[in-house]
PDB file of C-alpha atoms in Angstrom:
ATOM      1  CA  UNK L  69      23.453   6.622   7.033  1.00 52.00           C
ATOM      2  CA  UNK L  70      26.219   8.946   5.832  1.00 61.00           C
ATOM      3  CA  UNK L  71      25.396  12.328   4.268  1.00 65.00           C
ATOM      4  CA  UNK L  72      26.159  11.553   0.570  1.00 65.00           C
ATOM      5  CA  UNK L  73      24.074   8.366   0.736  1.00 63.00           C
ATOM      6  CA  UNK L  74      21.211  10.172   2.478  1.00 74.00           C
ATOM      7  CA  UNK L  75      21.311  12.966  -0.125  1.00 72.00           C
ATOM      8  CA  UNK L  76      21.209  10.417  -2.972  1.00 80.00           C
ATOM      9  CA  UNK L  77      18.181   8.716  -1.423  1.00 83.00           C
ATOM     10  CA  UNK L  78      16.342  12.038  -1.041  1.00 82.00           C
ATOM     11  CA  UNK L  79      17.217  13.010  -4.629  1.00 84.00           C
ATOM     12  CA  UNK L  80      16.100   9.607  -5.943  1.00 88.00           C
ATOM     13  CA  UNK L  81      12.785   9.885  -4.071  1.00 87.00           C
ATOM     14  CA  UNK L  82      12.230  13.392  -5.463  1.00 90.00           C
ATOM     15  CA  UNK L  83      12.826  12.215  -9.035  1.00 93.00           C
ATOM     16  CA  UNK L  84      10.507   9.235  -8.565  1.00 92.00           C
ATOM     17  CA  UNK L  85       7.806  11.587  -7.275  1.00 90.00           C
ATOM     18  CA  UNK L  86       8.339  13.872 -10.286  1.00 94.00           C
ATOM     19  CA  UNK L  87       7.989  10.926 -12.670  1.00 95.00           C
ATOM     20  CA  UNK L  88       4.910   9.723 -10.823  1.00 92.00           C
ATOM     21  CA  UNK L  89       3.227  13.141 -11.002  1.00 91.00           C
ATOM     22  CA  UNK L  90       4.001  13.470 -14.726  1.00 94.00           C
ATOM     23  CA  UNK L  91       2.741   9.943 -15.425  1.00 94.00           C
ATOM     24  CA  UNK L  92      -0.500  10.546 -13.554  1.00 92.00           C
ATOM     25  CA  UNK L  93      -1.121  13.784 -15.461  1.00 93.00           C
ATOM     26  CA  UNK L  94      -0.484  12.024 -18.767  1.00 94.00           C
ATOM     27  CA  UNK L  95      -2.670   9.021 -17.827  1.00 93.00           C
ATOM     28  CA  UNK L  96      -5.454  11.398 -16.799  1.00 90.00           C
ATOM     29  CA  UNK L  97      -5.317  13.391 -20.039  1.00 92.00           C
ATOM     30  CA  UNK L  98      -4.476  10.701 -22.556  1.00 92.00           C
ATOM     31  CA  UNK L  99      -5.455   7.379 -20.942  1.00 91.00           C
ATOM     32  CA  UNK L 100      -3.258   4.639 -19.485  1.00 93.00           C
ATOM     33  CA  UNK L 101      -3.046   2.408 -22.566  1.00 93.00           C
ATOM     34  CA  UNK L 102      -2.376   5.316 -24.930  1.00 95.00           C
ATOM     35  CA  UNK L 103       0.487   6.611 -22.790  1.00 95.00           C
ATOM     36  CA  UNK L 104       3.991   5.286 -23.390  1.00 95.00           C
ATOM     37  CA  UNK L 105       7.138   5.406 -21.294  1.00 96.00           C
ATOM     38  CA  UNK L 106       8.536   7.736 -23.980  1.00 96.00           C
ATOM     39  CA  UNK L 107       5.688  10.205 -23.322  1.00 96.00           C
ATOM     40  CA  UNK L 108       6.300  10.182 -19.567  1.00 96.00           C
ATOM     41  CA  UNK L 109      10.073  10.523 -19.918  1.00 96.00           C
ATOM     42  CA  UNK L 110       9.676  13.435 -22.335  1.00 96.00           C
ATOM     43  CA  UNK L 111       7.273  15.194 -19.955  1.00 96.00           C
ATOM     44  CA  UNK L 112       9.882  15.008 -17.201  1.00 95.00           C
ATOM     45  CA  UNK L 113      12.733  15.955 -19.542  1.00 95.00           C
ATOM     46  CA  UNK L 114      14.668  12.708 -19.342  1.00 94.00           C
ATOM     47  CA  UNK L 115      15.548   9.844 -21.646  1.00 95.00           C
ATOM     48  CA  UNK L 116      13.685   6.540 -21.515  1.00 95.00           C
ATOM     49  CA  UNK L 117      16.935   4.967 -20.337  1.00 95.00           C
ATOM     50  CA  UNK L 118      16.921   7.292 -17.324  1.00 95.00           C
ATOM     51  CA  UNK L 119      13.237   6.513 -16.691  1.00 96.00           C
ATOM     52  CA  UNK L 120      14.105   2.810 -16.420  1.00 95.00           C
ATOM     53  CA  UNK L 121      16.615   3.582 -13.656  1.00 94.00           C
ATOM     54  CA  UNK L 122      13.646   4.548 -11.481  1.00 95.00           C
ATOM     55  CA  UNK L 123      10.777   2.346 -12.712  1.00 95.00           C
ATOM     56  CA  UNK L 124      10.770  -0.900 -14.652  1.00 94.00           C
ATOM     57  CA  UNK L 125       7.565   0.001 -16.543  1.00 95.00           C
ATOM     58  CA  UNK L 126       4.693   2.489 -16.604  1.00 94.00           C
ATOM     59  CA  UNK L 127       2.657  -0.084 -14.620  1.00 94.00           C
ATOM     60  CA  UNK L 128       5.156   0.122 -11.767  1.00 94.00           C
ATOM     61  CA  UNK L 129       4.624   3.887 -11.512  1.00 93.00           C
ATOM     62  CA  UNK L 130       0.986   3.313 -10.564  1.00 92.00           C
ATOM     63  CA  UNK L 131       1.664   0.267  -8.390  1.00 93.00           C
ATOM     64  CA  UNK L 132       4.314   2.055  -6.321  1.00 90.00           C
ATOM     65  CA  UNK L 133       1.717   3.156  -3.747  1.00 86.00           C
ATOM     66  CA  UNK L 134       0.594  -0.470  -3.339  1.00 89.00           C
ATOM     67  CA  UNK L 135       4.172  -1.615  -2.716  1.00 91.00           C
ATOM     68  CA  UNK L 136       4.666   1.265  -0.274  1.00 88.00           C
ATOM     69  CA  UNK L 137       1.545   0.203   1.638  1.00 89.00           C
ATOM     70  CA  UNK L 138       2.858  -3.375   1.745  1.00 93.00           C
ATOM     71  CA  UNK L 139       6.148  -2.180   3.270  1.00 93.00           C
ATOM     72  CA  UNK L 140       4.406   0.109   5.781  1.00 91.00           C
ATOM     73  CA  UNK L 141       2.014  -2.599   6.905  1.00 94.00           C
ATOM     74  CA  UNK L 142       4.634  -5.343   7.324  1.00 95.00           C
ATOM     75  CA  UNK L 143       6.966  -2.989   9.225  1.00 94.00           C
ATOM     76  CA  UNK L 144       4.134  -1.884  11.520  1.00 94.00           C
ATOM     77  CA  UNK L 145       2.964  -5.474  12.049  1.00 95.00           C
ATOM     78  CA  UNK L 146       6.468  -6.609  12.962  1.00 92.00           C
ATOM     79  CA  UNK L 147       6.500  -4.042  15.777  1.00 92.00           C
ATOM     80  CA  UNK L 148       3.266  -5.227  17.425  1.00 93.00           C
ATOM     81  CA  UNK L 149       3.074  -8.966  16.727  1.00 92.00           C
ATOM     82  CA  UNK L 150       4.482 -10.139  20.037  1.00 87.00           C
ATOM     83  CA  UNK L 151       1.390  -8.921  21.870  1.00 84.00           C
ATOM     84  CA  UNK L 152      -0.955 -11.790  22.763  1.00 81.00           C
ATOM     85  CA  UNK L 153      -3.961 -10.218  21.017  1.00 91.00           C
ATOM     86  CA  UNK L 154      -3.687 -11.031  17.298  1.00 94.00           C
ATOM     87  CA  UNK L 155      -6.777  -9.016  16.240  1.00 95.00           C
ATOM     88  CA  UNK L 156      -5.537  -5.890  18.030  1.00 93.00           C
ATOM     89  CA  UNK L 157      -2.087  -6.286  16.465  1.00 94.00           C
ATOM     90  CA  UNK L 158      -3.580  -6.502  12.967  1.00 95.00           C
ATOM     91  CA  UNK L 159      -5.862  -3.525  13.642  1.00 94.00           C
ATOM     92  CA  UNK L 160      -3.013  -1.394  14.944  1.00 92.00           C
ATOM     93  CA  UNK L 161      -0.774  -2.214  11.965  1.00 94.00           C
ATOM     94  CA  UNK L 162      -3.593  -1.378   9.545  1.00 92.00           C
ATOM     95  CA  UNK L 163      -4.384   1.894  11.341  1.00 88.00           C
ATOM     96  CA  UNK L 164      -0.741   2.991  11.289  1.00 85.00           C
ATOM     97  CA  UNK L 165      -0.515   2.111   7.579  1.00 83.00           C
ATOM     98  CA  UNK L 166      -3.737   3.991   6.824  1.00 75.00           C
ATOM     99  CA  UNK L 167      -2.655   7.111   8.700  1.00 65.00           C
ATOM    100  CA  UNK L 168       0.752   7.144   6.976  1.00 59.00           C
ATOM    101  CA  UNK L 169      -0.877   6.591   3.604  1.00 59.00           C
ATOM    102  CA  UNK L 170      -3.322   9.451   4.127  1.00 54.00           C
ATOM    103  CA  UNK L 171      -0.589  11.776   5.346  1.00 47.00           C
ATOM    104  CA  UNK L 172       1.220  11.340   2.022  1.00 48.00           C
ATOM    105  CA  UNK L 173      -0.237  13.042  -1.030  1.00 52.00           C
ATOM    106  CA  UNK L 174      -3.722  11.632  -0.449  1.00 62.00           C
ATOM    107  CA  UNK L 175      -5.360  13.110  -3.544  1.00 69.00           C
ATOM    108  CA  UNK L 176      -2.595  11.714  -5.738  1.00 72.00           C
ATOM    109  CA  UNK L 177      -3.034   8.232  -4.251  1.00 75.00           C
ATOM    110  CA  UNK L 178      -6.809   8.331  -4.704  1.00 76.00           C
ATOM    111  CA  UNK L 179      -6.364   9.212  -8.384  1.00 82.00           C
ATOM    112  CA  UNK L 180      -3.827   6.418  -8.782  1.00 85.00           C
ATOM    113  CA  UNK L 181      -6.220   3.938  -7.160  1.00 84.00           C
ATOM    114  CA  UNK L 182      -9.030   5.026  -9.476  1.00 85.00           C
ATOM    115  CA  UNK L 183      -6.798   4.434 -12.514  1.00 90.00           C
ATOM    116  CA  UNK L 184      -5.824   1.002 -11.204  1.00 91.00           C
ATOM    117  CA  UNK L 185      -9.457   0.043 -10.647  1.00 88.00           C
ATOM    118  CA  UNK L 186     -10.318   1.102 -14.208  1.00 89.00           C
ATOM    119  CA  UNK L 187      -7.462  -0.910 -15.740  1.00 91.00           C
ATOM    120  CA  UNK L 188      -8.064  -4.686 -15.412  1.00 92.00           C
ATOM    121  CA  UNK L 189      -4.411  -5.689 -15.900  1.00 92.00           C
ATOM    122  CA  UNK L 190      -3.279  -3.303 -13.137  1.00 93.00           C
ATOM    123  CA  UNK L 191      -6.118  -4.377 -10.853  1.00 93.00           C
ATOM    124  CA  UNK L 192      -5.038  -8.001 -11.292  1.00 95.00           C
ATOM    125  CA  UNK L 193      -1.442  -7.062 -10.414  1.00 94.00           C
ATOM    126  CA  UNK L 194      -2.583  -5.129  -7.345  1.00 93.00           C
ATOM    127  CA  UNK L 195      -4.682  -8.072  -6.161  1.00 94.00           C
ATOM    128  CA  UNK L 196      -1.624 -10.315  -6.531  1.00 95.00           C
ATOM    129  CA  UNK L 197       0.414  -7.941  -4.365  1.00 94.00           C
ATOM    130  CA  UNK L 198      -2.330  -7.821  -1.722  1.00 94.00           C
ATOM    131  CA  UNK L 199      -2.668 -11.626  -1.744  1.00 95.00           C
ATOM    132  CA  UNK L 200       1.091 -11.911  -1.259  1.00 95.00           C
ATOM    133  CA  UNK L 201       0.937  -9.333   1.533  1.00 96.00           C
ATOM    134  CA  UNK L 202      -1.774 -11.236   3.388  1.00 97.00           C
ATOM    135  CA  UNK L 203       0.090 -14.546   3.016  1.00 97.00           C
ATOM    136  CA  UNK L 204       3.296 -12.941   4.326  1.00 96.00           C
ATOM    137  CA  UNK L 205       1.390 -11.330   7.207  1.00 97.00           C
ATOM    138  CA  UNK L 206      -0.191 -14.671   8.142  1.00 97.00           C
ATOM    139  CA  UNK L 207       3.215 -16.393   8.095  1.00 96.00           C
ATOM    140  CA  UNK L 208       4.703 -13.743  10.389  1.00 95.00           C
ATOM    141  CA  UNK L 209       1.694 -13.996  12.697  1.00 95.00           C
ATOM    142  CA  UNK L 210       2.143 -17.783  12.982  1.00 95.00           C
ATOM    143  CA  UNK L 211       5.834 -17.335  13.792  1.00 94.00           C
ATOM    144  CA  UNK L 212       5.719 -14.373  16.171  1.00 93.00           C
ATOM    145  CA  UNK L 213       2.271 -14.000  17.707  1.00 93.00           C
ATOM    146  CA  UNK L 214       1.494 -16.169  20.775  1.00 92.00           C
ATOM    147  CA  UNK L 215      -2.251 -16.267  20.066  1.00 92.00           C
ATOM    148  CA  UNK L 216      -1.713 -17.174  16.391  1.00 93.00           C
ATOM    149  CA  UNK L 217       0.702 -19.945  17.434  1.00 91.00           C
ATOM    150  CA  UNK L 218      -2.194 -21.632  19.267  1.00 91.00           C
ATOM    151  CA  UNK L 219      -4.333 -21.681  16.109  1.00 93.00           C
ATOM    152  CA  UNK L 220      -4.046 -23.735  12.940  1.00 93.00           C
ATOM    153  CA  UNK L 221      -2.484 -22.018   9.928  1.00 94.00           C
ATOM    154  CA  UNK L 222      -5.728 -21.906   7.920  1.00 95.00           C
ATOM    155  CA  UNK L 223      -7.513 -20.067  10.732  1.00 95.00           C
ATOM    156  CA  UNK L 224      -4.705 -17.493  10.942  1.00 95.00           C
ATOM    157  CA  UNK L 225      -4.927 -16.864   7.187  1.00 96.00           C
ATOM    158  CA  UNK L 226      -8.703 -16.398   7.530  1.00 95.00           C
ATOM    159  CA  UNK L 227      -8.231 -13.970  10.435  1.00 96.00           C
ATOM    160  CA  UNK L 228      -5.729 -11.897   8.440  1.00 97.00           C
ATOM    161  CA  UNK L 229      -8.103 -11.899   5.464  1.00 96.00           C
ATOM    162  CA  UNK L 230     -10.936 -10.728   7.732  1.00 95.00           C
ATOM    163  CA  UNK L 231      -8.823  -7.840   9.036  1.00 95.00           C
ATOM    164  CA  UNK L 232      -8.053  -6.735   5.463  1.00 95.00           C
ATOM    165  CA  UNK L 233     -11.753  -6.980   4.560  1.00 93.00           C
ATOM    166  CA  UNK L 234     -12.499  -4.615   7.447  1.00 92.00           C
ATOM    167  CA  UNK L 235      -9.794  -2.264   6.200  1.00 90.00           C
ATOM    168  CA  UNK L 236     -11.147  -2.256   2.644  1.00 87.00           C
ATOM    169  CA  UNK L 237     -14.742  -1.751   3.796  1.00 87.00           C
ATOM    170  CA  UNK L 238     -13.764   1.122   6.090  1.00 83.00           C
ATOM    171  CA  UNK L 239     -11.865   2.784   3.228  1.00 78.00           C
ATOM    172  CA  UNK L 240     -14.814   2.442   0.846  1.00 73.00           C
ATOM    173  CA  UNK L 241     -17.237   3.960   3.364  1.00 72.00           C
ATOM    174  CA  UNK L 242     -15.110   7.048   4.011  1.00 65.00           C
ATOM    175  CA  UNK L 243     -15.553  10.347   2.238  1.00 60.00           C
ATOM    176  CA  UNK L 244     -12.573  11.295   0.043  1.00 54.00           C
ATOM    177  CA  UNK L 245     -11.783  14.177   2.400  1.00 56.00           C
ATOM    178  CA  UNK L 246     -11.771  12.007   5.525  1.00 59.00           C
ATOM    179  CA  UNK L 247      -8.971  12.729   7.992  1.00 62.00           C
ATOM    180  CA  UNK L 248      -6.549  10.111   9.272  1.00 65.00           C
ATOM    181  CA  UNK L 249      -8.390  10.173  12.641  1.00 72.00           C
ATOM    182  CA  UNK L 250     -11.693   9.413  10.908  1.00 76.00           C
ATOM    183  CA  UNK L 251     -10.061   6.627   8.913  1.00 75.00           C
ATOM    184  CA  UNK L 252      -8.583   5.058  12.048  1.00 77.00           C
ATOM    185  CA  UNK L 253     -11.849   5.359  13.963  1.00 83.00           C
ATOM    186  CA  UNK L 254     -13.909   3.790  11.145  1.00 85.00           C
ATOM    187  CA  UNK L 255     -11.496   0.862  10.964  1.00 87.00           C
ATOM    188  CA  UNK L 256     -11.460   0.372  14.754  1.00 88.00           C
ATOM    189  CA  UNK L 257     -15.259   0.336  15.003  1.00 90.00           C
ATOM    190  CA  UNK L 258     -15.601  -2.160  12.178  1.00 90.00           C
ATOM    191  CA  UNK L 259     -12.936  -4.470  13.584  1.00 90.00           C
ATOM    192  CA  UNK L 260     -14.480  -4.278  17.029  1.00 90.00           C
ATOM    193  CA  UNK L 261     -17.858  -5.352  15.614  1.00 91.00           C
ATOM    194  CA  UNK L 262     -16.424  -8.154  13.457  1.00 89.00           C
ATOM    195  CA  UNK L 263     -13.837  -9.796  15.714  1.00 90.00           C
ATOM    196  CA  UNK L 264     -13.610 -13.459  14.621  1.00 90.00           C
ATOM    197  CA  UNK L 265     -15.163 -16.053  16.911  1.00 87.00           C
ATOM    198  CA  UNK L 266     -11.881 -17.991  16.846  1.00 84.00           C
ATOM    199  CA  UNK L 267     -10.268 -15.090  18.748  1.00 85.00           C
ATOM    200  CA  UNK L 268     -12.999 -14.512  21.335  1.00 78.00           C
ATOM    201  CA  UNK L 269     -11.933 -15.019  24.949  1.00 62.00           C
TER     202      UNK L 269
END
């Protein structure tokens, strides 16, 4: 990547983070439904037209963390899928994604998640993204993982869904101040206890 392009990417990321922080503050103080794109843009000192260069809607500001998790997970999974052990590959990809997520601005992401959970339309959108993520993960597993290739497609989808259930349960059981090591350990223990019968040696 050349220097001007790299600088533009860094600048774009910084502006997106500024918009996200302003939106979260406004949502917290005023409520999601009462907040408009015009409010957020004004808080950052930009026009609504400029806002739309970075986000397509106020919903997308809150869902950005979900899309980022999707990218992190699929990239991590791609790196480990060729191992024969499908359950270990899924666990490793989820642990890497969890650690990276918690090393970002963790408090910000927890507040965003709380807002999503309290807004039915956003929760529905997030569930759609996670369903798509699991379907994409299962497809990649079937194509690239030797153990998954020996199973029927429905079983692979169920295995991926089970891994994500472990991830969600581990996240819910953790204290908000949990470290990335604690998050990874909680996930590993849960996945070890709940390894699907279809994958037992």
